Coordinates of C-alpha atoms and ligand atoms in Angstrom, one line a residue:
X15 CA 115.1 94.3 97.8
X16 CA 112.8 96.9 96.1
X17 CA 113.4 100.5 97.4
X18 CA 110.8 102.0 99.8
X19 CA 108.5 104.6 98.0
X20 CA 106.6 107.4 99.4
X21 CA 103.8 107.2 96.8
X22 CA 102.6 104.7 94.2
X23 CA 100.2 105.7 91.3
X24 CA 98.3 102.8 90.0
X25 CA 96.7 103.1 86.6
X26 CA 94.6 100.5 84.8
X27 CA 94.9 100.8 81.0
X28 CA 92.6 99.3 78.4
X29 CA 93.1 100.7 74.8
X30 CA 93.9 104.3 75.8
X31 CA 96.5 105.0 73.1
X32 CA 95.2 108.5 72.6
X33 CA 95.5 109.8 76.1
X34 CA 98.7 108.1 77.4
X35 CA 101.2 110.7 76.1
X36 CA 99.4 113.7 77.5
X37 CA 98.7 111.7 80.7
X38 CA 102.4 110.9 81.2
X39 CA 103.3 114.7 80.7
X40 CA 100.7 115.7 83.3
X41 CA 101.8 113.1 85.8
X42 CA 105.4 114.2 85.7
X43 CA 104.4 117.9 86.0
X44 CA 102.3 117.0 89.1
X45 CA 104.8 114.6 90.8
X46 CA 108.3 116.2 90.1
X47 CA 107.6 119.2 92.3
X48 CA 106.7 117.1 95.3
X49 CA 110.4 115.9 95.2
X50 CA 109.5 112.5 96.6
X51 CA 110.2 108.8 95.9
X52 CA 107.4 107.6 93.7
X53 CA 106.5 104.9 91.2
X54 CA 103.9 104.6 88.6
X55 CA 102.4 101.1 88.2
X56 CA 100.6 101.0 84.8
X57 CA 98.4 97.8 84.4
X58 CA 97.9 97.0 80.9
X59 CA 94.6 95.0 80.9
X60 CA 95.1 93.2 77.5
X61 CA 95.1 96.3 75.3
X62 CA 95.0 95.6 71.6
X63 CA 96.1 99.0 70.5
X64 CA 99.4 100.7 70.7
X65 CA 99.0 101.3 74.6
X66 CA 101.5 98.5 75.5
X67 CA 104.2 100.1 73.1
X68 CA 103.7 103.5 74.7
X69 CA 103.9 102.1 78.3
X70 CA 107.1 100.4 77.3
X71 CA 108.4 103.6 76.0
X72 CA 107.6 105.4 79.4
X73 CA 109.3 102.5 81.2
X74 CA 112.4 102.9 79.1
X75 CA 112.5 106.8 79.9
X76 CA 112.2 106.4 83.6
X77 CA 113.0 102.8 84.6
X78 CA 113.3 103.7 88.3
X79 CA 109.9 105.2 88.3
X80 CA 107.7 103.2 85.9
X81 CA 106.5 99.5 86.2
X82 CA 104.2 97.9 83.6
X83 CA 102.1 94.9 84.5
X84 CA 100.8 93.2 81.4
X85 CA 97.6 91.2 81.9
X86 CA 96.4 89.0 79.1
X87 CA 93.6 88.7 78.1
X88 CA 91.6 91.6 79.3
X89 CA 90.2 90.8 82.7
X90 CA 88.3 94.0 83.6
X91 CA 89.1 97.1 85.6
X92 CA 88.6 95.4 89.0
X93 CA 91.1 92.7 88.3
X94 CA 93.6 95.3 86.9
X95 CA 93.3 97.5 90.0
X96 CA 93.8 94.4 92.3
X97 CA 97.0 93.6 90.4
X98 CA 98.3 97.1 90.6
X99 CA 97.5 97.5 94.3
X100 CA 99.0 94.3 95.1
X101 CA 102.3 95.4 93.4
X102 CA 102.3 99.0 94.8
X103 CA 105.1 99.7 97.3
X104 CA 104.3 103.3 98.4
X105 CA 103.3 104.2 101.8
X106 CA 100.3 106.0 100.1
X107 CA 98.8 104.5 96.9
X108 CA 96.9 106.7 94.5
X109 CA 94.7 105.3 91.8
X110 CA 93.4 107.1 88.7
X111 CA 92.2 106.3 85.2
X112 CA 94.3 106.5 82.1
X113 CA 91.7 108.4 80.0
X114 CA 92.5 111.9 81.4
X115 CA 89.0 112.3 82.9
X116 CA 90.9 112.4 86.2
X117 CA 93.4 115.3 86.5
X118 CA 96.8 114.4 87.9
X119 CA 97.1 118.0 89.1
X120 CA 94.7 117.1 91.9
X121 CA 97.2 114.6 93.4
X122 CA 99.1 117.2 95.6
X123 CA 95.8 118.2 97.2
X124 CA 94.7 114.7 97.8
X125 CA 97.9 113.9 99.4
X126 CA 97.7 116.9 101.6
X127 CA 94.2 115.8 102.7
X128 CA 95.6 112.3 103.6
X129 CA 97.9 114.1 106.1
X130 CA 94.8 114.9 108.2
X131 CA 94.7 111.2 109.3
X132 CA 92.4 109.5 106.6
X133 CA 92.7 106.0 105.6
X134 CA 91.3 106.8 102.2
X135 CA 90.7 110.1 100.4
X136 CA 88.4 110.2 97.3
X137 CA 87.9 112.7 94.6
X138 CA 84.5 114.4 94.3
X139 CA 83.6 115.2 90.6
X140 CA 81.4 118.1 91.7
X141 CA 81.3 119.4 88.1
X142 CA 81.1 116.0 86.3
X143 CA 81.8 115.9 82.7
X144 CA 80.0 112.8 81.6
X145 CA 76.7 112.4 79.6
X146 CA 73.7 113.9 81.6
X147 CA 72.2 110.4 81.8
X148 CA 75.5 108.9 83.4
X149 CA 76.1 111.9 85.7
X150 CA 72.3 111.9 86.7
X151 CA 72.3 108.1 87.5
X152 CA 75.5 108.5 89.5
X153 CA 74.1 111.5 91.4
X154 CA 71.0 109.4 92.5
X155 CA 73.2 106.4 93.4
X156 CA 75.3 108.6 95.5
X157 CA 72.3 110.1 97.4
X158 CA 70.9 106.6 98.0
X159 CA 74.2 105.3 99.2
X160 CA 74.6 108.1 101.7
X161 CA 71.1 107.8 102.9
X162 CA 71.2 104.0 103.3
X163 CA 74.7 103.7 104.7
X164 CA 75.5 106.9 106.6
X165 CA 78.5 107.5 104.4
X166 CA 79.2 111.2 104.1
X167 CA 81.2 111.4 100.9
X168 CA 79.5 112.7 97.8
X169 CA 81.1 110.6 95.0
X170 CA 81.6 107.1 95.9
X171 CA 82.7 106.0 92.4
X172 CA 85.3 108.4 91.5
X173 CA 88.3 106.5 90.7
X174 CA 90.8 109.2 91.7
X175 CA 91.6 108.0 95.3
X176 CA 94.4 107.8 97.7
X177 CA 94.8 105.0 100.3
X178 CA 97.1 104.5 103.2
X179 CA 99.2 101.2 102.6
X180 CA 97.6 99.5 105.5
X181 CA 94.0 100.1 104.2
X182 CA 95.0 98.7 100.7
X183 CA 95.1 95.3 102.3
X184 CA 91.5 95.6 103.5
X185 CA 90.2 96.3 100.0
X186 CA 88.3 93.4 98.6
X187 CA 88.5 93.1 94.9
X188 CA 87.3 89.6 94.0
X189 CA 84.6 90.1 91.5
X190 CA 84.2 92.6 88.5
X191 CA 82.6 95.8 89.4
X192 CA 83.7 95.7 93.0
X193 CA 86.1 98.7 92.6
X194 CA 83.2 101.0 92.6
X195 CA 82.5 100.2 96.2
X196 CA 85.9 100.6 97.8
X197 CA 85.1 103.7 99.8
X198 CA 81.9 101.8 101.1
X199 CA 83.8 98.6 101.9
X200 CA 86.5 100.6 103.7
X201 CA 84.0 102.6 105.7
X202 CA 82.1 99.6 106.6
X203 CA 85.2 98.1 108.1
X204 CA 85.7 101.2 110.2
X205 CA 88.2 103.1 108.1
X206 CA 88.2 106.9 108.0
X207 CA 87.2 108.0 104.4
X208 CA 87.4 111.7 103.3
X209 CA 87.1 113.6 100.1
X210 CA 88.4 116.6 98.2
X211 CA 86.6 118.3 95.3
X212 CA 88.5 117.1 92.1
X213 CA 88.6 118.3 88.6
X214 CA 86.8 116.2 85.9
X215 CA 87.1 116.3 82.3
X216 CA 85.3 115.1 79.2
X217 CA 86.8 112.1 77.6
X218 CA 88.8 113.5 74.6
X219 CA 90.3 110.2 73.4
X220 CA 88.9 106.7 72.9
X221 CA 85.6 105.8 74.4
X222 CA 84.2 104.6 77.8
X223 CA 84.3 100.9 78.4
X224 CA 80.9 100.9 80.1
X225 CA 77.2 101.6 79.1
X226 CA 74.7 103.2 81.5
X227 CA 73.0 99.9 81.4
X228 CA 75.4 98.6 84.0
X229 CA 73.2 100.5 86.5
X230 CA 71.1 97.3 87.2
X231 CA 74.2 95.4 88.0
X232 CA 75.6 98.1 90.1
X233 CA 72.5 98.2 92.3
X234 CA 72.7 94.3 92.9
X235 CA 76.5 94.8 93.5
X236 CA 75.7 97.6 96.2
X237 CA 73.5 95.1 98.2
X238 CA 76.1 92.4 97.8
X239 CA 78.8 94.6 99.4
X240 CA 76.3 95.6 102.2
X241 CA 75.5 91.9 102.9
X242 CA 79.2 91.1 103.2
X243 CA 79.8 94.3 105.4
X244 CA 82.4 95.3 102.9
X245 CA 84.7 92.3 103.4
X246 CA 84.1 90.1 100.5
Ligands
UDP16 N1 89.8 99.8 82.2 C1 90.5 98.6 82.2 N2 89.9 97.5 81.8 C2 88.6 97.4 81.5 C3 87.8 98.6 81.5 C4 88.5 99.8 81.8 O1 91.7 98.7 82.5 O2 88.1 96.3 81.2 C5 90.5 101.1 82.4 C6 90.3 102.2 81.3 O3 91.4 102.1 80.5 C7 90.4 103.5 82.3 C8 89.7 103.1 83.5 O4 89.7 101.7 83.5 O5 91.7 103.8 82.6 C9 88.2 103.6 83.5 O6 87.5 103.2 82.4 P1 86.5 104.1 81.6 O7 87.1 105.5 81.4 O8 86.0 103.4 80.3 O9 85.3 104.2 82.7 P2 84.2 105.4 82.9 O10 85.2 106.6 83.3 O11 83.5 105.5 81.7 O12 83.4 104.9 84.1
MG17 MG1 86.6 107.5 82.0

């Protein structure tokens, strides 16, 4: 029987060889003082660089803590997250990206916020470090989403989030892109969703896997989630 964990970190990885070593160091720095039972589930989404070898190295260093799920071929961030969330054993599950744009140092604060009784707590990249076009489109999207849905959080697509285990089962991740609407999906299902202001950094290694042109698909996806009331 696998041991119960307090926390699971779920991290999708597609060709992030430059950031993985510093990310590993930052995670250990953030998690060790918490003195908790935790695991890190890395989901390698068909990487073709040296990411898989680095993940195996981390697993070899801390086999009690690290699990690596290898997907092949690349299936996209939504599928990678689904696999990671399904495998996670923690009472609280935290997701973050592998490219160092999210800061693991925010994890203790997000966990403190969860203790206030939230089903999900999201990061708010108040000082967002993406291109002005990407940051601007996201800001407009967030304003529209708050206006049309009554959601109160400011940054619906920040991937640094924590979930109570019971709410993980309510997250629909069936089609690519759906991970951007997890807070909306949970909120439409009556879950309590909160936020903390989180630190956001420029990408220093590798490159984004998305272009701003995805905006048209994101708008259609938003209405698809609303139509399904966040359930499919
Ligand atoms: N990612 C993935 N599969 C993909 C695309 C992205 O696992 O097909 C991972 C990627 O390695 C990163 C996270 O998802 O850890 C977010 O990707 P990215 O930083 O490119 O997105 P952005 O921050 O530009 O929205
Ligand atoms: Mg990124």
